[in-house]
PDB file of C-alpha atoms in Angstrom:
ATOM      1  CA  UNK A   1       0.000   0.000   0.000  1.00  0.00           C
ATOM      2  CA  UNK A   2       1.064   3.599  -0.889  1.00  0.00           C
ATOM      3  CA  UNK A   3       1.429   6.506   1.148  1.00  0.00           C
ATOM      4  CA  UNK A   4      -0.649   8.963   0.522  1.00  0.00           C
ATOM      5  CA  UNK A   5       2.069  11.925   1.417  1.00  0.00           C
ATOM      6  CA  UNK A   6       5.042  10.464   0.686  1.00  0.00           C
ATOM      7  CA  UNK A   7       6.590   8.316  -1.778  1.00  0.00           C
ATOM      8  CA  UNK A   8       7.069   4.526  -1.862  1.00  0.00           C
ATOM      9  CA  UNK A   9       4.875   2.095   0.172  1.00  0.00           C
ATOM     10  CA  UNK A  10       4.449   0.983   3.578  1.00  0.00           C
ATOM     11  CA  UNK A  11       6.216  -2.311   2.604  1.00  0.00           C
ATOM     12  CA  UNK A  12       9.163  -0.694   0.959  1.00  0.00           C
ATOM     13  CA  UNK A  13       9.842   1.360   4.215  1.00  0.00           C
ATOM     14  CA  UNK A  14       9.557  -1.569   6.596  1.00  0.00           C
ATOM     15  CA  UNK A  15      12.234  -3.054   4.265  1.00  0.00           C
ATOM     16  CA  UNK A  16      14.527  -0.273   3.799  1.00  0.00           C
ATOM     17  CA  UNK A  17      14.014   1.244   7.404  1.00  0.00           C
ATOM     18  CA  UNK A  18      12.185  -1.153  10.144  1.00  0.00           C
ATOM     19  CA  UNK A  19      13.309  -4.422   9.358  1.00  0.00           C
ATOM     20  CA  UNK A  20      17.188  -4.345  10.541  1.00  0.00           C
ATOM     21  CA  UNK A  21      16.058  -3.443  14.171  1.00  0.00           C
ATOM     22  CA  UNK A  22      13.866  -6.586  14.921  1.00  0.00           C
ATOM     23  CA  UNK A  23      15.465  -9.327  16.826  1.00  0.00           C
ATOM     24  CA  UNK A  24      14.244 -13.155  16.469  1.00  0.00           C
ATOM     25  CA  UNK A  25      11.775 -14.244  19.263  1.00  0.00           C
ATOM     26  CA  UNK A  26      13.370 -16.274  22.046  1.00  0.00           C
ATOM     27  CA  UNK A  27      13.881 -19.725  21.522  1.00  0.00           C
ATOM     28  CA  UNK A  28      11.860 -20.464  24.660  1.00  0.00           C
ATOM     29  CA  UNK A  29       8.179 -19.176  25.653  1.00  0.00           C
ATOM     30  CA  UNK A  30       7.986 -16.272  28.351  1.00  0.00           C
ATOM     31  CA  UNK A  31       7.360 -17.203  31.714  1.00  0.00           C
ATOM     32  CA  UNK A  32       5.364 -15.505  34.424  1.00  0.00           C
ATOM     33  CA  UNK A  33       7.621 -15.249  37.797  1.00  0.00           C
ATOM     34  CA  UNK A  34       6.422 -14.675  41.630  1.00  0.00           C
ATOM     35  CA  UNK A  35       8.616 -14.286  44.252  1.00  0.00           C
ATOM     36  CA  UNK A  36       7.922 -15.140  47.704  1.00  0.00           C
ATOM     37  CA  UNK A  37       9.873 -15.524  50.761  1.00  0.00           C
ATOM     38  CA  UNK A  38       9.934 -18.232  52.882  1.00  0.00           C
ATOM     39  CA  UNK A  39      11.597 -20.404  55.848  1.00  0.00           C
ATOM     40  CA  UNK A  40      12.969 -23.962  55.882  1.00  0.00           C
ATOM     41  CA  UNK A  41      10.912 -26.122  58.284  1.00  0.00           C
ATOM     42  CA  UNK A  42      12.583 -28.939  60.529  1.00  0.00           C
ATOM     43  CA  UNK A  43      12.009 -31.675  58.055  1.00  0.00           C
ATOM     44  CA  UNK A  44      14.633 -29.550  55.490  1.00  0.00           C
ATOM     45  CA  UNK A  45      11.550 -28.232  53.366  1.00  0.00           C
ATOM     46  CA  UNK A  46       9.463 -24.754  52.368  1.00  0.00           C
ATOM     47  CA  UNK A  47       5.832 -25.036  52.050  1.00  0.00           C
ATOM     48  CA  UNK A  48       4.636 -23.209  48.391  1.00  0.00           C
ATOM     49  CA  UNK A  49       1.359 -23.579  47.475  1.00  0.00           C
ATOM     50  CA  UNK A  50       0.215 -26.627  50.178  1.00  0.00           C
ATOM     51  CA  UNK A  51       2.973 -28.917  48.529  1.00  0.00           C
ATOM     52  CA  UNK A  52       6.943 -28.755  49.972  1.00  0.00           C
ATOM     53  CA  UNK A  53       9.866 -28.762  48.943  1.00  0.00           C
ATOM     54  CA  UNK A  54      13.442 -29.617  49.947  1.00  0.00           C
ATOM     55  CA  UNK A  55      16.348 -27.601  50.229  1.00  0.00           C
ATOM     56  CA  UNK A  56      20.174 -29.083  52.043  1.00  0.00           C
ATOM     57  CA  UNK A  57      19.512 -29.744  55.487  1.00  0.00           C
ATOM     58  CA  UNK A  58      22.275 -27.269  56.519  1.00  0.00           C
ATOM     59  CA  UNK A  59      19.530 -24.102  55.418  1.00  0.00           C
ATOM     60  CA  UNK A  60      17.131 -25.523  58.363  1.00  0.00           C
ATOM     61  CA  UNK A  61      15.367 -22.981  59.754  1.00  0.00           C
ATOM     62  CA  UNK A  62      16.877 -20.028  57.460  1.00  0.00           C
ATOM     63  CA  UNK A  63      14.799 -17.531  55.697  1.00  0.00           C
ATOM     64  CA  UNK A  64      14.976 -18.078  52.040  1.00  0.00           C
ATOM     65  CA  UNK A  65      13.983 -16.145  48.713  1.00  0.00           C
ATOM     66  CA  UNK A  66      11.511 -18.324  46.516  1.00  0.00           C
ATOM     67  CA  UNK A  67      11.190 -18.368  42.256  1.00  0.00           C
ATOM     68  CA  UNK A  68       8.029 -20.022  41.344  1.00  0.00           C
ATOM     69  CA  UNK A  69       6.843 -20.525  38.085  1.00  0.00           C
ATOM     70  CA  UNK A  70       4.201 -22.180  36.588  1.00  0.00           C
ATOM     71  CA  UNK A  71       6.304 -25.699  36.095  1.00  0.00           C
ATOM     72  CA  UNK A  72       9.580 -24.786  38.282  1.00  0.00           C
ATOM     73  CA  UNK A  73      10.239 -24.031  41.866  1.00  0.00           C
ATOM     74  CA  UNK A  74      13.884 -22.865  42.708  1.00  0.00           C
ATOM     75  CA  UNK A  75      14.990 -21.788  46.258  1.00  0.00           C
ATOM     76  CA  UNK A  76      17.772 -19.331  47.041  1.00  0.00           C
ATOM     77  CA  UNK A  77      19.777 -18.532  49.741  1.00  0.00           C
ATOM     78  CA  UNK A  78      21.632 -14.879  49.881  1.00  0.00           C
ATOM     79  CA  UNK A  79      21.294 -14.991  46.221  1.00  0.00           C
ATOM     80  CA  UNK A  80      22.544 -17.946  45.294  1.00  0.00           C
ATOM     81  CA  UNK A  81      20.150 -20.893  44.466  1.00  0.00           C
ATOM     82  CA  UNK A  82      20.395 -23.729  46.584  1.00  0.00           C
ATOM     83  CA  UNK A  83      18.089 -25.772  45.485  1.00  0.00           C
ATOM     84  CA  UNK A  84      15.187 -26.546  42.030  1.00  0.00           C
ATOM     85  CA  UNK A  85      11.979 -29.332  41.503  1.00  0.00           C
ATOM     86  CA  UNK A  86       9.383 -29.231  38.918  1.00  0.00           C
ATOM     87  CA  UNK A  87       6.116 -27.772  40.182  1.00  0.00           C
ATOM     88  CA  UNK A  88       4.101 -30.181  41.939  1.00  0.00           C
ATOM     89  CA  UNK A  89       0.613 -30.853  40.641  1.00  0.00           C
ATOM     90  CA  UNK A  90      -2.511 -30.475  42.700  1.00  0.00           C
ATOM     91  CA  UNK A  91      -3.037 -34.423  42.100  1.00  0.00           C
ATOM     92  CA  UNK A  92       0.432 -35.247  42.982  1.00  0.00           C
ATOM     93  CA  UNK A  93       2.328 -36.226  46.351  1.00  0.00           C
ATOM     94  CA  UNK A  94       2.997 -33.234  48.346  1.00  0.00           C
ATOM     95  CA  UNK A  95       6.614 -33.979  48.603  1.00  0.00           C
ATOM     96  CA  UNK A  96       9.184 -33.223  46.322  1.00  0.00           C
ATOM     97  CA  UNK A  97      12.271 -34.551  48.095  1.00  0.00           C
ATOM     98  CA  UNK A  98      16.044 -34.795  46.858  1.00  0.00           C
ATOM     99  CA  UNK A  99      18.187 -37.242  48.670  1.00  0.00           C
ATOM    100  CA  UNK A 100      21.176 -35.409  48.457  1.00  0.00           C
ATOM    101  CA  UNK A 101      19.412 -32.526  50.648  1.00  0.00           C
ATOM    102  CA  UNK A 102      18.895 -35.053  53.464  1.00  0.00           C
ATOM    103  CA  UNK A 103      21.289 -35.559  56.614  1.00  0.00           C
ATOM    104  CA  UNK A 104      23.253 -39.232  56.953  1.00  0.00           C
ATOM    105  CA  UNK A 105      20.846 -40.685  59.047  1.00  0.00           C
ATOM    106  CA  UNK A 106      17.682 -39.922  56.863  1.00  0.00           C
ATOM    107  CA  UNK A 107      18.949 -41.116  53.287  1.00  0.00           C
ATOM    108  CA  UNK A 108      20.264 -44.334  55.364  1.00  0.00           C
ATOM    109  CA  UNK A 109      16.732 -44.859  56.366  1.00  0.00           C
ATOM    110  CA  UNK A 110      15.843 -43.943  52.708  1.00  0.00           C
ATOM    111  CA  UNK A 111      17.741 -46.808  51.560  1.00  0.00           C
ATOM    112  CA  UNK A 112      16.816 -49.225  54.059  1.00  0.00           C
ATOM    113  CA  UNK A 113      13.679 -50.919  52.196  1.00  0.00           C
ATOM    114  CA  UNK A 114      12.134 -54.148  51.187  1.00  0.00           C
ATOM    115  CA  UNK A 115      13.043 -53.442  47.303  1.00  0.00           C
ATOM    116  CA  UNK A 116      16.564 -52.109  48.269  1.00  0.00           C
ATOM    117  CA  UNK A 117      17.525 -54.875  50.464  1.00  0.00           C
ATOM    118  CA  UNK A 118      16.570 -57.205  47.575  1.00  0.00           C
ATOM    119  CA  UNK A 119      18.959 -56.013  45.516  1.00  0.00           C
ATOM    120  CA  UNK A 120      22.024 -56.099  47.914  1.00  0.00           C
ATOM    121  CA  UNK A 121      20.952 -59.843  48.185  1.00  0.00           C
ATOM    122  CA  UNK A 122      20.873 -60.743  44.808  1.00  0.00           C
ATOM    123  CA  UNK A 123      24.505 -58.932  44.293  1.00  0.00           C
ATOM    124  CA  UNK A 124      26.293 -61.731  46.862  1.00  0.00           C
ATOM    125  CA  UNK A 125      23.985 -65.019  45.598  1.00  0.00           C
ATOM    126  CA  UNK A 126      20.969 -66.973  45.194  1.00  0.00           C
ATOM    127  CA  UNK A 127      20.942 -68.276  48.924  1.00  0.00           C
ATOM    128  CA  UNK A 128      21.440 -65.217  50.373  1.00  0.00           C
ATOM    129  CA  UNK A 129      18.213 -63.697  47.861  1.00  0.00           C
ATOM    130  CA  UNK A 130      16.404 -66.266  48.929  1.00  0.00           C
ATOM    131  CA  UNK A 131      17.078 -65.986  53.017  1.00  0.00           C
ATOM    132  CA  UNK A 132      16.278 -61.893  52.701  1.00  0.00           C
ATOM    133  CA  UNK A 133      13.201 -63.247  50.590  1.00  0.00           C
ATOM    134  CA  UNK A 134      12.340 -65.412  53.381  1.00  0.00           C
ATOM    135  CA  UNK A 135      12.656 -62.650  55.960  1.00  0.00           C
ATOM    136  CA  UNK A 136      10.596 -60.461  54.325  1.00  0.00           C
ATOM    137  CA  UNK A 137       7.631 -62.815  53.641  1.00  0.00           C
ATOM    138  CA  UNK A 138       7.511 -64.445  56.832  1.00  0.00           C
ATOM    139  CA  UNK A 139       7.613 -60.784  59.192  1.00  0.00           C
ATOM    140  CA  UNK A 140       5.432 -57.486  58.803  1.00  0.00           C
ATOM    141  CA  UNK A 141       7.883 -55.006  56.792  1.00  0.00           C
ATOM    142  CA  UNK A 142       8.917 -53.143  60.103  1.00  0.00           C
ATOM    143  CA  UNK A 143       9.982 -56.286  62.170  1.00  0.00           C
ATOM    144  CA  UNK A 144      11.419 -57.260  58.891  1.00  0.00           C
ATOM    145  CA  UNK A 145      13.315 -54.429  58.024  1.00  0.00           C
ATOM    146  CA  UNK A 146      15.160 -54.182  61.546  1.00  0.00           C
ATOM    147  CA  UNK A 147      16.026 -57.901  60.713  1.00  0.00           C
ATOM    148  CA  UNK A 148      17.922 -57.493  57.996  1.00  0.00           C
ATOM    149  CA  UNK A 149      19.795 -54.554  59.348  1.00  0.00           C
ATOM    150  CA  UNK A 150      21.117 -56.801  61.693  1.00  0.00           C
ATOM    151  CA  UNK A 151      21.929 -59.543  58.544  1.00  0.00           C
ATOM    152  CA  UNK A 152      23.689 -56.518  56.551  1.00  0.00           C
ATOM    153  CA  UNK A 153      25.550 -55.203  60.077  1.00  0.00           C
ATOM    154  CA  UNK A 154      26.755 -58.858  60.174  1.00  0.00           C
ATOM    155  CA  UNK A 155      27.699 -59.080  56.378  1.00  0.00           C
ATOM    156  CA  UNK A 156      29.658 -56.306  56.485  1.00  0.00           C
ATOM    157  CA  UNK A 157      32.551 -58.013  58.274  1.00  0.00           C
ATOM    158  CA  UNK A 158      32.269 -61.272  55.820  1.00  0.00           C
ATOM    159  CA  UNK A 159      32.885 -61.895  52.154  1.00  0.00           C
ATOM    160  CA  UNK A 160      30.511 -62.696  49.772  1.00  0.00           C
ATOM    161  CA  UNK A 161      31.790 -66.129  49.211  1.00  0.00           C
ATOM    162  CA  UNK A 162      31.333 -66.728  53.134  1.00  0.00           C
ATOM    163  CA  UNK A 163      27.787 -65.355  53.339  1.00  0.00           C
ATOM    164  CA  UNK A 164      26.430 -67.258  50.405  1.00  0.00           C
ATOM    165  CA  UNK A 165      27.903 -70.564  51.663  1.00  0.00           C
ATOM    166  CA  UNK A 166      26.788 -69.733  55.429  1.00  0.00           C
ATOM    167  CA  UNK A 167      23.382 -68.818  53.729  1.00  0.00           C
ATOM    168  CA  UNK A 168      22.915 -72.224  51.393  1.00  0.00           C
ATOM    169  CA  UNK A 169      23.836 -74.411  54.787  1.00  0.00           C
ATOM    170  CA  UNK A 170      21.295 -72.371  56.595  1.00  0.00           C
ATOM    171  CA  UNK A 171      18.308 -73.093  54.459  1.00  0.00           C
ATOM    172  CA  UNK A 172      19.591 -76.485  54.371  1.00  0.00           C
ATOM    173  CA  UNK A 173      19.382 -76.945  57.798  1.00  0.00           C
ATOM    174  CA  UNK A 174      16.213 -75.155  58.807  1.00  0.00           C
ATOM    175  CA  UNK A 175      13.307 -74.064  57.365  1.00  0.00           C
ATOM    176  CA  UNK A 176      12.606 -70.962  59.941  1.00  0.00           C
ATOM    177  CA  UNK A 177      16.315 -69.389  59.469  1.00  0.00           C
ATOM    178  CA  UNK A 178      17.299 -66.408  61.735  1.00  0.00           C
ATOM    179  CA  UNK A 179      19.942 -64.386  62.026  1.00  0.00           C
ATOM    180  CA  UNK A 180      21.488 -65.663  64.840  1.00  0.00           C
ATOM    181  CA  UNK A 181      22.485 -69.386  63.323  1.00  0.00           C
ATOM    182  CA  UNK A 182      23.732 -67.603  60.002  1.00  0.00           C
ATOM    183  CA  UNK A 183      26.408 -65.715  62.393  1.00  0.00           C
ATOM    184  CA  UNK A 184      26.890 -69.230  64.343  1.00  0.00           C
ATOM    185  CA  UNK A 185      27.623 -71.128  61.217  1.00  0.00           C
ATOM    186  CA  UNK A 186      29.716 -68.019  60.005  1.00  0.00           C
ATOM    187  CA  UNK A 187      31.871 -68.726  62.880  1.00  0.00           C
ATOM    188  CA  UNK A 188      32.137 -72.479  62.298  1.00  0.00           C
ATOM    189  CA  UNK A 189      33.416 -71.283  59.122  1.00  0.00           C
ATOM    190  CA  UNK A 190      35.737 -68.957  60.285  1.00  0.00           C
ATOM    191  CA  UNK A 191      36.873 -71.623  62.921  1.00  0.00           C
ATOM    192  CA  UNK A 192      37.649 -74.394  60.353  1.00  0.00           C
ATOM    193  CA  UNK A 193      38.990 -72.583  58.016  1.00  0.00           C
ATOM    194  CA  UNK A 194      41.919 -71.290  60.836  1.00  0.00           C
ATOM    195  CA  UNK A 195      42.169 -75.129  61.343  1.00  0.00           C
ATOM    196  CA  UNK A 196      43.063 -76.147  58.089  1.00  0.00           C
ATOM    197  CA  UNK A 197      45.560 -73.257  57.532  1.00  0.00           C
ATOM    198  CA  UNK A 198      47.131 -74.792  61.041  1.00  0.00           C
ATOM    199  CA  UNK A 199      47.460 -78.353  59.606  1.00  0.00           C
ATOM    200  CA  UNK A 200      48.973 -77.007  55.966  1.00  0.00           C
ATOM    201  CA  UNK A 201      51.721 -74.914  57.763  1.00  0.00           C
ATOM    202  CA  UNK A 202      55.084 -76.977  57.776  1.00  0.00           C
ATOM    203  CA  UNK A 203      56.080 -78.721  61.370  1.00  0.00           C
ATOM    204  CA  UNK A 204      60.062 -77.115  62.440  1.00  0.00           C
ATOM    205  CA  UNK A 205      62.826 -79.245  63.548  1.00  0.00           C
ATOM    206  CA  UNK A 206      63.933 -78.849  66.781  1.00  0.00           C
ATOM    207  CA  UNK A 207      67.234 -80.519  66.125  1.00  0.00           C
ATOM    208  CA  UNK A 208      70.746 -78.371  65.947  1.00  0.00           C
ATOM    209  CA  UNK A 209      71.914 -80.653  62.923  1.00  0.00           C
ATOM    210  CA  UNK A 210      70.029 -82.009  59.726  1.00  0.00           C
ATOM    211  CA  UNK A 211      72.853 -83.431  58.445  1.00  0.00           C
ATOM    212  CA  UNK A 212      73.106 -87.447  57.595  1.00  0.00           C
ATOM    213  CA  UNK A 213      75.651 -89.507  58.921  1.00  0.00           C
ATOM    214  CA  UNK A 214      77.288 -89.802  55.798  1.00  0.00           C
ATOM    215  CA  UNK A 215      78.051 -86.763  55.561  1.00  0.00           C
ATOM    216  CA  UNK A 216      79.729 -87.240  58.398  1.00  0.00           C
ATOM    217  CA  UNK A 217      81.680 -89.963  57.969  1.00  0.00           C
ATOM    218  CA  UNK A 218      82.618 -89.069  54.258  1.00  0.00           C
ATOM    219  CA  UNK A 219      86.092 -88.560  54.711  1.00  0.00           C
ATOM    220  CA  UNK A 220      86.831 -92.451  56.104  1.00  0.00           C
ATOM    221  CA  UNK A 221      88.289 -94.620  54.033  1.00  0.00           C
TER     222      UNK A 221
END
């Protein structure tokens, strides 16, 4: 379309005059921000929105600076963010929890479950899998679970090879296996085995001389 005033067109002065100051549109979508401020609760979370979520235990208690967007949540601390989930959904589990924000005690707790327990048997053997298999069918998951802390406290000082033979002779032997005749037979183990290095190590002389008599009497005639 021509101006009516001047010369050329609208088009031809976009061209000539507009066009070099546009920039391309940014490769990702705009996103409305709110801030908010809020403090770390005991359990190493900040409440936003009625769901929570964690930030490193060490920020317990502090007052920290919140970025929420429609799918992100980041926390900061003095500036410096400490901490980022996805946005919790109204439908979803109010806890968005990282691991690696948790103190010792709580990720070892974390750890300690049926599924996870399964695994660490199935890494030494088939006995073993099936004794922690055992333990966990034949005890409600909390009796259970304190058992085989006691199995993996006990394991810890063995190797492999020991636990999965003590394990095969202890489903051999009885068909309600505990704890406490795995760490018996573990010490029969332990005990023969010392025996057997006893009898292989080579008996000393207690005589001054080895030598033969004909050695001594080589020089007759």
């Amino acid at each position: 379309m021509n101006f009516q005033k001047r010369e050329g067109s609208r088009f031809k002065v976009f061209e000539e005059e507009e066009k070099s100051h546009l920039h391309p549109l940014p490769l990702t979508r705009f996103k409305m921000t709110e801030w908010a401020t809020a403090k770390v609760q005991p359990n190493y979370h900040v409440q936003v929105d009625y769901k929570f979520y964690s930030v490193p235990y060490e920020y317990v208690r502090e007052d920290v600076d919140v970025r929420i967007t429609a799918d992100v949540i980041e926390l900061y601390f003095k500036d410096v963010r400490i901490a980022s989930h996805p946005r919790k959904k109204k439908s979803e589990d109010p806890y968005a929890t990282n691991p690696d924000h948790m103190p010792d005690h709580h990720r070892l707790y974390l750890d300690h479950n049926p599924e996870n327990n399964r695994k660490w048997a199935r890494n030494i053997g088939p006995n073993m899998e099936r004794l922690v298999e055992h333990i966990l069918k034949t005890n409600v998951e909390k009796k259970a679970l304190n058992i085989l802390n006691g199995l993996r406290s006990t394991a810890s000082k063995r190797t492999d090879t020991e636990l999965e033979a003590a394990s095969k002779t202890l489903l051999e032997i009885s068909s309600h296996p505990t704890v406490a005749v795995l760490k018996s037979i573990l010490e029969r183990q332990k005990k023969k085995q010392a025996d057997k290095q006893l009898v292989r190590e080579p008996q000393k002389e207690d005589y001054g001389f080895t030598r033969g008599a004909t050695y001594f009497g080589r020089d007759k005639k």
